[in-house]
mmCIF file of C-alpha atoms (C1' of nucleotides) in Angstrom:
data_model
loop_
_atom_site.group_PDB
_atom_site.id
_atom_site.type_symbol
_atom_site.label_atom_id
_atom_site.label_comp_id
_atom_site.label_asym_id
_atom_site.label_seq_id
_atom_site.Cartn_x
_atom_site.Cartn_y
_atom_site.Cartn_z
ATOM 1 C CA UNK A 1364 -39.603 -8.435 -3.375
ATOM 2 C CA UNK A 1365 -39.491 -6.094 -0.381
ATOM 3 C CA UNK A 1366 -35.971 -4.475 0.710
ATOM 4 C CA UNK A 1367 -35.361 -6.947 3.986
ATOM 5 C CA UNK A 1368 -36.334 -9.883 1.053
ATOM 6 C CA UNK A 1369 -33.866 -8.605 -0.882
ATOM 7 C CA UNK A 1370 -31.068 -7.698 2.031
ATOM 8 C CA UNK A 1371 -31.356 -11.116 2.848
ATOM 9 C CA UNK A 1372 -31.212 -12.669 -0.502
ATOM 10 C CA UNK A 1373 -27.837 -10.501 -1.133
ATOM 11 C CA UNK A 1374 -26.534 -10.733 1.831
ATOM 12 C CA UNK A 1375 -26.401 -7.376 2.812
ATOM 13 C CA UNK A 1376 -28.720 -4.614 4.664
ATOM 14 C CA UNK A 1377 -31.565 -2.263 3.995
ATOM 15 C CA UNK A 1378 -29.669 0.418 4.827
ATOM 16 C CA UNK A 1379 -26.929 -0.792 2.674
ATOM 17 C CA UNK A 1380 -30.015 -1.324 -0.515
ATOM 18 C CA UNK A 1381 -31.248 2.462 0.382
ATOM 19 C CA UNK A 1382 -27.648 3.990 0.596
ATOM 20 C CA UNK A 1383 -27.165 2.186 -3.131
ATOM 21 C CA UNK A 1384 -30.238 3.618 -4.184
ATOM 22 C CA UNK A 1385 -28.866 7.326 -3.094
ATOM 23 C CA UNK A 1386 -25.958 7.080 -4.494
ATOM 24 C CA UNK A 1387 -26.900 5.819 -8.194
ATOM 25 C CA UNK A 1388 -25.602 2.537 -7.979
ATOM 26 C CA UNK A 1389 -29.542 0.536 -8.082
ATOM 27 C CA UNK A 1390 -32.492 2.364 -9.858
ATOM 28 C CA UNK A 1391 -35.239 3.395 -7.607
ATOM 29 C CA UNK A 1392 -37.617 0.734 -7.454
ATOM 30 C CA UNK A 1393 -41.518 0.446 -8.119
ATOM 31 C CA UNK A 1394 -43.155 0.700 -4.630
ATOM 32 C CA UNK A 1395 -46.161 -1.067 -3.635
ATOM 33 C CA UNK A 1396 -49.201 1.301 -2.905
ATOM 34 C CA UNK A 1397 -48.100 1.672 1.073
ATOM 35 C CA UNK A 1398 -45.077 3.282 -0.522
ATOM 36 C CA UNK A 1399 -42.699 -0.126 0.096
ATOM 37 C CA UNK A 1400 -40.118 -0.649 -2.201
ATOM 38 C CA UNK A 1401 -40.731 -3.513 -4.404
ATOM 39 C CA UNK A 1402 -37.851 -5.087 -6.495
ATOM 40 C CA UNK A 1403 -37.637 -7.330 -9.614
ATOM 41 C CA UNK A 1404 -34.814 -10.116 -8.623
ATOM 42 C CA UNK A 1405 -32.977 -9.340 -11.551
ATOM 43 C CA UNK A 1406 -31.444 -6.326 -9.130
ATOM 44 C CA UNK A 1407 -29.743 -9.405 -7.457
ATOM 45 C CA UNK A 1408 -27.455 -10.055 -10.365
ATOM 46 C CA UNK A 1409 -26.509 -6.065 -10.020
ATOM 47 C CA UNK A 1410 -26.059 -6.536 -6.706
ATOM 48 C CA UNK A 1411 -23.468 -8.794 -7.133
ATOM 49 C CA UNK A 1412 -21.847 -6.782 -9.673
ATOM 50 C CA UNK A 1413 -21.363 -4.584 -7.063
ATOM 51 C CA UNK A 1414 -19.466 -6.250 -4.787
ATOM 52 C CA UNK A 1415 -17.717 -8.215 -7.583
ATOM 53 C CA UNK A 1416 -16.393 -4.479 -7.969
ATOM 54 C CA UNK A 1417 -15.867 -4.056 -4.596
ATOM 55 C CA UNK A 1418 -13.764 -7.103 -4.097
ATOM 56 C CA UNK A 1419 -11.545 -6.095 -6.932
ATOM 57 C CA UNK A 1420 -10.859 -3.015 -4.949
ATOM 58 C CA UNK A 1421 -12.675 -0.310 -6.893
ATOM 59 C CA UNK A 1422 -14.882 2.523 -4.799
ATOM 60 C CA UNK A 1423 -18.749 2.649 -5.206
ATOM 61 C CA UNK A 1424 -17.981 5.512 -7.274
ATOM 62 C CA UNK A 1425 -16.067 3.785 -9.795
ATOM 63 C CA UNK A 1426 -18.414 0.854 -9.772
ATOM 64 C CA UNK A 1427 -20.766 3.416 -10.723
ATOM 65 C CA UNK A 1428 -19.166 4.605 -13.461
ATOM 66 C CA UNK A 1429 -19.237 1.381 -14.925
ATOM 67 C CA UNK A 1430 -22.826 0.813 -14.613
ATOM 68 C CA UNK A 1431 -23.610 3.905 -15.676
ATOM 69 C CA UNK A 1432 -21.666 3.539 -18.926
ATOM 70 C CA UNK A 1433 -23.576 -0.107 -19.207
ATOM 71 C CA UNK A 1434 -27.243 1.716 -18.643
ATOM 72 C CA UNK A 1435 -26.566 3.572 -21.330
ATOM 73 C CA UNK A 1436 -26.457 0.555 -23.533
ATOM 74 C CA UNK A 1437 -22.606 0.491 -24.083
ATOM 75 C CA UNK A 1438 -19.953 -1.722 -23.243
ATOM 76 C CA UNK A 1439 -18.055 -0.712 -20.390
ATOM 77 C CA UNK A 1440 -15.097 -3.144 -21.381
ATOM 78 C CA UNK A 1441 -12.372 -0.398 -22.248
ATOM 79 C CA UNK A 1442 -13.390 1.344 -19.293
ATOM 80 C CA UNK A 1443 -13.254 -1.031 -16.875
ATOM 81 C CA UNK A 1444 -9.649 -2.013 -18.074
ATOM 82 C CA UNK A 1445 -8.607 1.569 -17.552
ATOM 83 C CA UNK A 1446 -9.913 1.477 -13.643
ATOM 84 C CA UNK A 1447 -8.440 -1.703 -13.090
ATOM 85 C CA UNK A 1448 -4.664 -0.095 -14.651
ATOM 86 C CA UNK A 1449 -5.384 2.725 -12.370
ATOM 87 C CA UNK A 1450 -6.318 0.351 -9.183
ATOM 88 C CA UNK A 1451 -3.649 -1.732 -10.242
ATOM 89 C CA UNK A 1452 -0.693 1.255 -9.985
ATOM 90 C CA UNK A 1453 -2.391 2.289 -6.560
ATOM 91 C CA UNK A 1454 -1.708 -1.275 -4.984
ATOM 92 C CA UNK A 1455 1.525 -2.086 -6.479
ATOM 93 C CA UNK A 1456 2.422 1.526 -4.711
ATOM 94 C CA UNK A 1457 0.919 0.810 -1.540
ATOM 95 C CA UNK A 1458 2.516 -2.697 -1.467
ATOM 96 C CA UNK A 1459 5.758 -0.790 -2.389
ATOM 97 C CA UNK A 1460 5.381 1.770 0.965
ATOM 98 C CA UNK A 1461 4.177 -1.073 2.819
ATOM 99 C CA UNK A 1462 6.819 -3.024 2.022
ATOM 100 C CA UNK A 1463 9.209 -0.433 2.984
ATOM 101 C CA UNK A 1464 7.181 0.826 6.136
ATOM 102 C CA UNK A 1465 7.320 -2.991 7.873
ATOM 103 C CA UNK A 1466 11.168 -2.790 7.253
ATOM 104 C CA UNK A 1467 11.595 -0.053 8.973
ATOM 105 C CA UNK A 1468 9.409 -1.041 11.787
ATOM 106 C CA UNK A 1469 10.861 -4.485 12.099
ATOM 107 C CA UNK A 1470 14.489 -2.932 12.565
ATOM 108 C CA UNK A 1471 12.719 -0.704 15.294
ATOM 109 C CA UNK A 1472 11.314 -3.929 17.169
ATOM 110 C CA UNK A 1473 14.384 -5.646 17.246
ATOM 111 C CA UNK A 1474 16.215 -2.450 18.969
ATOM 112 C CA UNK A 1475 13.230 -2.616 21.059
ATOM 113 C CA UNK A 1476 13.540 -6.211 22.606
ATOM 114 C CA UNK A 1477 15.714 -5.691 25.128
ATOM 115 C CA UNK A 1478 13.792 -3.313 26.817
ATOM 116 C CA UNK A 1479 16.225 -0.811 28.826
ATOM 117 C CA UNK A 1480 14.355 1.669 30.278
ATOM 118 C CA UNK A 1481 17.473 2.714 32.041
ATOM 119 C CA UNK A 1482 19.007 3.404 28.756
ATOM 120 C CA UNK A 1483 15.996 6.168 27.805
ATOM 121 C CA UNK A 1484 17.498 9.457 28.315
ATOM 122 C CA UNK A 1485 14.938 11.993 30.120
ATOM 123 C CA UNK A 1486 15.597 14.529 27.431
ATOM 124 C CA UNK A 1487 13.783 12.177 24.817
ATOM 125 C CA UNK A 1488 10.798 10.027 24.649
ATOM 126 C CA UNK A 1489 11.726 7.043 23.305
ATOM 127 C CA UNK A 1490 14.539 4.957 22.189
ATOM 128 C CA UNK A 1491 13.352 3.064 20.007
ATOM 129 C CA UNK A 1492 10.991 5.891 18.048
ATOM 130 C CA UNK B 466 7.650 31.695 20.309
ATOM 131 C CA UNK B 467 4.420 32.441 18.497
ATOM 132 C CA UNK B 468 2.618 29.296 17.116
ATOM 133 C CA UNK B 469 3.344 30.638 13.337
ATOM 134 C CA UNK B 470 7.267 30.650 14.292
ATOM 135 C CA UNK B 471 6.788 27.310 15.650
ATOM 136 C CA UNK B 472 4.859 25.815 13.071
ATOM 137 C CA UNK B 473 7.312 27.415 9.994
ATOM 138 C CA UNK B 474 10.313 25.966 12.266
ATOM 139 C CA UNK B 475 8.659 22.544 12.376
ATOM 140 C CA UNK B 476 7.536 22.355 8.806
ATOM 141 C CA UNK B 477 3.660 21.920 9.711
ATOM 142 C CA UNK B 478 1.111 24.364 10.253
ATOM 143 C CA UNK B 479 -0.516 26.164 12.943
ATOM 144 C CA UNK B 480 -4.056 24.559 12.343
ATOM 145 C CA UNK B 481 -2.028 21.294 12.896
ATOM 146 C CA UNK B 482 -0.731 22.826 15.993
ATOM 147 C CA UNK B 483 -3.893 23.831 17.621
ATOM 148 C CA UNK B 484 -5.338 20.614 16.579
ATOM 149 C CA UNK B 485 -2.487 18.258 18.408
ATOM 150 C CA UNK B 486 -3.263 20.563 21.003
ATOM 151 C CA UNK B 487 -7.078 19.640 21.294
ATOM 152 C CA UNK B 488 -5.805 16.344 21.237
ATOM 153 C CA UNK B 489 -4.133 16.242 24.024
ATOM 154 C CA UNK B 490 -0.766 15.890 22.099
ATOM 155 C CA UNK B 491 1.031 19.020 23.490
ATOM 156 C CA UNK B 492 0.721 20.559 26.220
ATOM 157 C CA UNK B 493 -1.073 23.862 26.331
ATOM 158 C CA UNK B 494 1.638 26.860 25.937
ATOM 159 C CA UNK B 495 1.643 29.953 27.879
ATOM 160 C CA UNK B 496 0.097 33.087 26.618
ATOM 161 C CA UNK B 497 0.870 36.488 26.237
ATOM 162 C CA UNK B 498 -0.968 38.868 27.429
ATOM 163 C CA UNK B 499 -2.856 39.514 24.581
ATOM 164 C CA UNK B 500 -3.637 35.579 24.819
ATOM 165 C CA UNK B 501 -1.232 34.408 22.296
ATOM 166 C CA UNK B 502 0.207 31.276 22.589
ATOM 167 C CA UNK B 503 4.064 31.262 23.593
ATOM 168 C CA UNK B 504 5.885 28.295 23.467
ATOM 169 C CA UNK B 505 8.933 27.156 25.074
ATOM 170 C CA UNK B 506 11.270 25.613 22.122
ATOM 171 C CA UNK B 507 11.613 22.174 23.751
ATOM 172 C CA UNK B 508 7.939 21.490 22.151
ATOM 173 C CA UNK B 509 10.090 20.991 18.885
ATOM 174 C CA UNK B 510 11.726 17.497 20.195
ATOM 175 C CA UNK B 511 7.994 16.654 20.972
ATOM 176 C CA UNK B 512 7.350 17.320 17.743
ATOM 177 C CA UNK B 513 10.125 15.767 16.064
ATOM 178 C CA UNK B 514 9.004 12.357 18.344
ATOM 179 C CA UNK B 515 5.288 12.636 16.580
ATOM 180 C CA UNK B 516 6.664 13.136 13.641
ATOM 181 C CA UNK B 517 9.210 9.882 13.983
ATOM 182 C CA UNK B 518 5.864 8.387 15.439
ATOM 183 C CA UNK B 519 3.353 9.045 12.237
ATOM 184 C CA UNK B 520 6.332 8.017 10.182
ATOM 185 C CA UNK B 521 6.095 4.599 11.667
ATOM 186 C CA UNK B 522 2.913 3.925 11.103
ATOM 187 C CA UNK B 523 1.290 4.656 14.363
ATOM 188 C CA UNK B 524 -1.757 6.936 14.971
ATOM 189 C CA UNK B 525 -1.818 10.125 16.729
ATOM 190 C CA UNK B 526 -3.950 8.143 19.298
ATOM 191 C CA UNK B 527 -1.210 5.526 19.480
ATOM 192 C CA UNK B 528 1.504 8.597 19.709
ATOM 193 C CA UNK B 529 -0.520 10.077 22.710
ATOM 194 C CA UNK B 530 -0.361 7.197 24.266
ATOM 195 C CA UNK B 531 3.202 6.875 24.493
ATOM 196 C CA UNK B 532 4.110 10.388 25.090
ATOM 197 C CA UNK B 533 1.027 10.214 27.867
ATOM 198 C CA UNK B 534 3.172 7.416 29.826
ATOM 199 C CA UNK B 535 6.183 9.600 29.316
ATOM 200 C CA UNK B 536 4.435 12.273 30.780
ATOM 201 C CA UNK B 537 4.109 10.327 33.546
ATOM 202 C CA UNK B 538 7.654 9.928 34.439
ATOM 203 C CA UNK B 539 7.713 6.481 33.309
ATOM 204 C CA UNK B 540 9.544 4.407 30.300
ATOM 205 C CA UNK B 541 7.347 3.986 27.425
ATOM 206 C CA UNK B 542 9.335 1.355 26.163
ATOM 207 C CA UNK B 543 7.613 -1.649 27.139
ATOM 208 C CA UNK B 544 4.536 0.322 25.510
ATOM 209 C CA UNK B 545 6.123 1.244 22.261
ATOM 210 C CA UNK B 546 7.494 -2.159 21.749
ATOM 211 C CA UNK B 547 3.743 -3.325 21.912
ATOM 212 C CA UNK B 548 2.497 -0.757 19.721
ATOM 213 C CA UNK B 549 5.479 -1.774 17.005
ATOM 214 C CA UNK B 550 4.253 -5.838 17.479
ATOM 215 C CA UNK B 551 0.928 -4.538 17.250
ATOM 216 C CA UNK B 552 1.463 -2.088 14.067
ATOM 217 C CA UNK B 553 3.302 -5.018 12.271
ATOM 218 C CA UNK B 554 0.747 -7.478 12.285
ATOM 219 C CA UNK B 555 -1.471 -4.819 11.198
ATOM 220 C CA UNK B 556 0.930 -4.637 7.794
ATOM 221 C CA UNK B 557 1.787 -8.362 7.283
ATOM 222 C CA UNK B 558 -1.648 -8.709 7.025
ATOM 223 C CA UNK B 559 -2.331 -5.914 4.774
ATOM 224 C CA UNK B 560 0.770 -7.015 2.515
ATOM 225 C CA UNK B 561 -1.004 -10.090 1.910
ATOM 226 C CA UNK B 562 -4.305 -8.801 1.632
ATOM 227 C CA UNK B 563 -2.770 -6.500 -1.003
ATOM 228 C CA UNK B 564 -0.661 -9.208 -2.616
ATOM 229 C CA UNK B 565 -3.927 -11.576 -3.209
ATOM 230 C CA UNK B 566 -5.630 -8.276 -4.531
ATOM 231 C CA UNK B 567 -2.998 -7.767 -6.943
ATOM 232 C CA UNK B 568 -2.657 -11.073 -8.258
ATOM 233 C CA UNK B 569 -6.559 -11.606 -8.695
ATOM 234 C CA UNK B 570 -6.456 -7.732 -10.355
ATOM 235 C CA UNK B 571 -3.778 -8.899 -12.150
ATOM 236 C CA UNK B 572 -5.654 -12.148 -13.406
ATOM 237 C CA UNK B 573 -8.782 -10.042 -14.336
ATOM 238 C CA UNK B 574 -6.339 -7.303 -16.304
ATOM 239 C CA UNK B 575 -4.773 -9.734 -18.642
ATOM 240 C CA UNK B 576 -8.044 -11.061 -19.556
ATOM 241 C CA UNK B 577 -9.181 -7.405 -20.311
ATOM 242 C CA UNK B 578 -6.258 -6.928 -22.721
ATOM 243 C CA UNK B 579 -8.547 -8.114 -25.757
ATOM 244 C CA UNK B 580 -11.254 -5.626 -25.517
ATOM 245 C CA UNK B 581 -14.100 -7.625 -27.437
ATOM 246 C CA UNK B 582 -17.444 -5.992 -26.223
ATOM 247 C CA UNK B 583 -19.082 -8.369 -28.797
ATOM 248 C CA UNK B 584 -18.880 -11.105 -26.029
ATOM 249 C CA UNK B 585 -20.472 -9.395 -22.948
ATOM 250 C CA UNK B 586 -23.786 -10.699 -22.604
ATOM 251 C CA UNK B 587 -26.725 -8.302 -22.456
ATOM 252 C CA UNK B 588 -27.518 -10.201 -19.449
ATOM 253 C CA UNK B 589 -23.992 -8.538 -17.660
ATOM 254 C CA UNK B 590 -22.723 -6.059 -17.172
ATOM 255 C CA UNK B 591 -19.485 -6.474 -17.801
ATOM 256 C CA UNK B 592 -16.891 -10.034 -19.065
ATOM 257 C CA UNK B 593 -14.205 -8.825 -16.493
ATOM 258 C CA UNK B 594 -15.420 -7.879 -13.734
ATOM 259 C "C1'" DA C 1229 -5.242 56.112 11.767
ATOM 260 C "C1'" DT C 1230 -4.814 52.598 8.773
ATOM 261 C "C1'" DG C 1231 -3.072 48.633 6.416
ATOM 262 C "C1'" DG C 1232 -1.322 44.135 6.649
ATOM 263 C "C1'" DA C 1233 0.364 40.297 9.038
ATOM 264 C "C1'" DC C 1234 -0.407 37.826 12.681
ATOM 265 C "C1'" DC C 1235 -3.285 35.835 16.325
ATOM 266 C "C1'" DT C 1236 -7.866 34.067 18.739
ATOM 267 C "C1'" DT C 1237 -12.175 30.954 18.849
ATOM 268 C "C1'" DC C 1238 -15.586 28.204 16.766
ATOM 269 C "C1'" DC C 1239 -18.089 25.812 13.058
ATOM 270 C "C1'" DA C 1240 -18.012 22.943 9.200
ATOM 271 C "C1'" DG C 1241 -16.185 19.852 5.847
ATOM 272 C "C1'" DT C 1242 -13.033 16.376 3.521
ATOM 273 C "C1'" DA C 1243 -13.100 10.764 1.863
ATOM 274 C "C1'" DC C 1244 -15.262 6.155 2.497
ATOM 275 C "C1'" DA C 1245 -19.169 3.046 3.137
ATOM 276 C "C1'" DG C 1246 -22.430 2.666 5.509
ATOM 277 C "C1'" DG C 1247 -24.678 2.237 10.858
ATOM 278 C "C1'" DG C 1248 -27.859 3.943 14.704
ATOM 279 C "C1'" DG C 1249 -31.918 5.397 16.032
ATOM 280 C "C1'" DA C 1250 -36.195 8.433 16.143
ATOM 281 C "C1'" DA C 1251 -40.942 9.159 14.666
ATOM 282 C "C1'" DG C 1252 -44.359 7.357 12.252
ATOM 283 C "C1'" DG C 1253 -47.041 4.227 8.642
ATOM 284 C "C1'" DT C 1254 -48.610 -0.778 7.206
ATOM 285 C "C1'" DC C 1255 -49.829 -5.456 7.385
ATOM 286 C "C1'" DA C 1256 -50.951 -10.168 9.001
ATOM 287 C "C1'" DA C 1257 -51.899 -13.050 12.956
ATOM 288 C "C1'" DG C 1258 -54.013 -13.959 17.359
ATOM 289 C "C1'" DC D 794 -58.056 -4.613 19.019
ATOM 290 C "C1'" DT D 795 -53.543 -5.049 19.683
ATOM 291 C "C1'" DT D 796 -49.017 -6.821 19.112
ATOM 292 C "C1'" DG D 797 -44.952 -7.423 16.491
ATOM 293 C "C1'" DA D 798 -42.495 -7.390 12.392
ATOM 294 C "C1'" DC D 799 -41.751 -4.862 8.764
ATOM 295 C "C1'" DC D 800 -41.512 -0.560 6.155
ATOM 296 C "C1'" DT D 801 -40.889 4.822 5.358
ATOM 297 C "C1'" DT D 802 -38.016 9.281 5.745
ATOM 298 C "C1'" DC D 803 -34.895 11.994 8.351
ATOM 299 C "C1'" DC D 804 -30.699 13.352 10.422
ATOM 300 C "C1'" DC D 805 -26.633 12.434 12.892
ATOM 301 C "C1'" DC D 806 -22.475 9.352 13.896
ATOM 302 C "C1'" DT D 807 -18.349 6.419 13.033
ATOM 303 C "C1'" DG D 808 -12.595 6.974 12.275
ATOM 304 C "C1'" DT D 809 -8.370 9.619 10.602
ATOM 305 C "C1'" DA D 810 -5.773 13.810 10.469
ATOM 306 C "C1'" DC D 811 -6.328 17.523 9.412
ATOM 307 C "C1'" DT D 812 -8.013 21.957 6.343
ATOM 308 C "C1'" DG D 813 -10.963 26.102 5.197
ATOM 309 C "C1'" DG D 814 -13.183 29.936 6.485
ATOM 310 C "C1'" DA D 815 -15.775 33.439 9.263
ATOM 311 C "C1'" DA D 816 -15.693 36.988 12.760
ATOM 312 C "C1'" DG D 817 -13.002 39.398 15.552
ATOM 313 C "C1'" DG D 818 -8.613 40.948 18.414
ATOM 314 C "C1'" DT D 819 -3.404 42.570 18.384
ATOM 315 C "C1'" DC D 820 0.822 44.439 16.937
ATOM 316 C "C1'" DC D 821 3.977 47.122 14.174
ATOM 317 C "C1'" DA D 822 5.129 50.259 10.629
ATOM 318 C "C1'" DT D 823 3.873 54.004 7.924
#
DNA sequence: ATGGACCTTCCAGTACAGGGGAAGGTCAAG
DNA sequence: CTTGACCTTCCCCTGTACTGGAAGGTCCAT
């Protein structure tokens, strides 16, 4: 299987396969004797490990981690558990500032519908920020 | 006012300084003669305005924009109130995005709780993920 | 005159996940 | 024989808001 072959099949791009490649996440392939990368399609399934991770919100780097943990013929399980705590706390604080952040804005908006320019003093910018 | 006055009396620092600078954020200062910059204190409340700016959620870009228009010896309000309808969409849809990530996280965590690497499948790389 | 604190410019790098494009090699079809 | 599609490596670019550091100039006190 050649690297568009393989793009295609997983939906993604040869840059994306070669950037993978660099950064750990797929083994370096066997090439063909012109020097073309030649995959076995079970690289598929780790592809979609990948963005399994990826749409779970983890970084390439963590998703790494895991796979390294599996190459080495152990069971990432406990690990994996410990990224998605960690992910977990990250959202639930985001959500939190998010939360707080739209509040905020919304009061601003609703100062802001009457517009009154008139009302903007030439010492400041803005009302309404 | 030297920029290391300035930048202890707004709570930044002077690489921040010299950086809104290059971005067209403030205005370039006189200089001494030595070619210090020397800045007139009223580049505080322009600072305090970026500040109130960041805080809700716009970018520097979005800030310039604003104080660009004021520049002009126009209201920015029209503007900002844009900006604010603009920024707020931006969140909603984040909060959601976040919300589904949490929940399907959430899902994923629970089943994680019994770590039983006995059931992963060679063929995986991993039961949870 | 010398040390230290301050200032200047410019260059480079951070994190994240790739994308763009150049220069050149390879392969099958027409 | 040439065209076009594919492949290779290489390096730089994206966006965001700065931060670090080098090399050198200035000011004030000692």
């Amino acid at each position: 299987m050649r690297i568009g072959e393989l793009a295609a099949a997983a939906g993604t791009s040869t840059k994306t396969l070669r950037f993978y490649e660099d950064q750990g996440l797929l083994p370096a392939p066997d090439r063909t004797p012109a020097g073309y990368r030649d995959y076995r399609p079970d690289v598929l399934s780790r592809l979609d490990f990948i963005r399994r991770g990826q749409a779970a919100g983890l970084t390439l780097a963590q998703v790494k981690q895991v796979l390294d943990i599996r190459d080495d013929g152990q069971a990432p399980c406990a690990h994996v558990r410990d990224l998605l705590d960690e992910r977990l706390a990250e959202i639930e604080y985001q959500l939190r500032s998010l939360t707080v952040l739209r509040d905020t804005l919304t009061e601003l908006r609703e100062a802001a519908i009457p517009v009154r320019p008139d009302t903007c003093g030439p010492d400041q910018v803005c009302r309404y920020v």
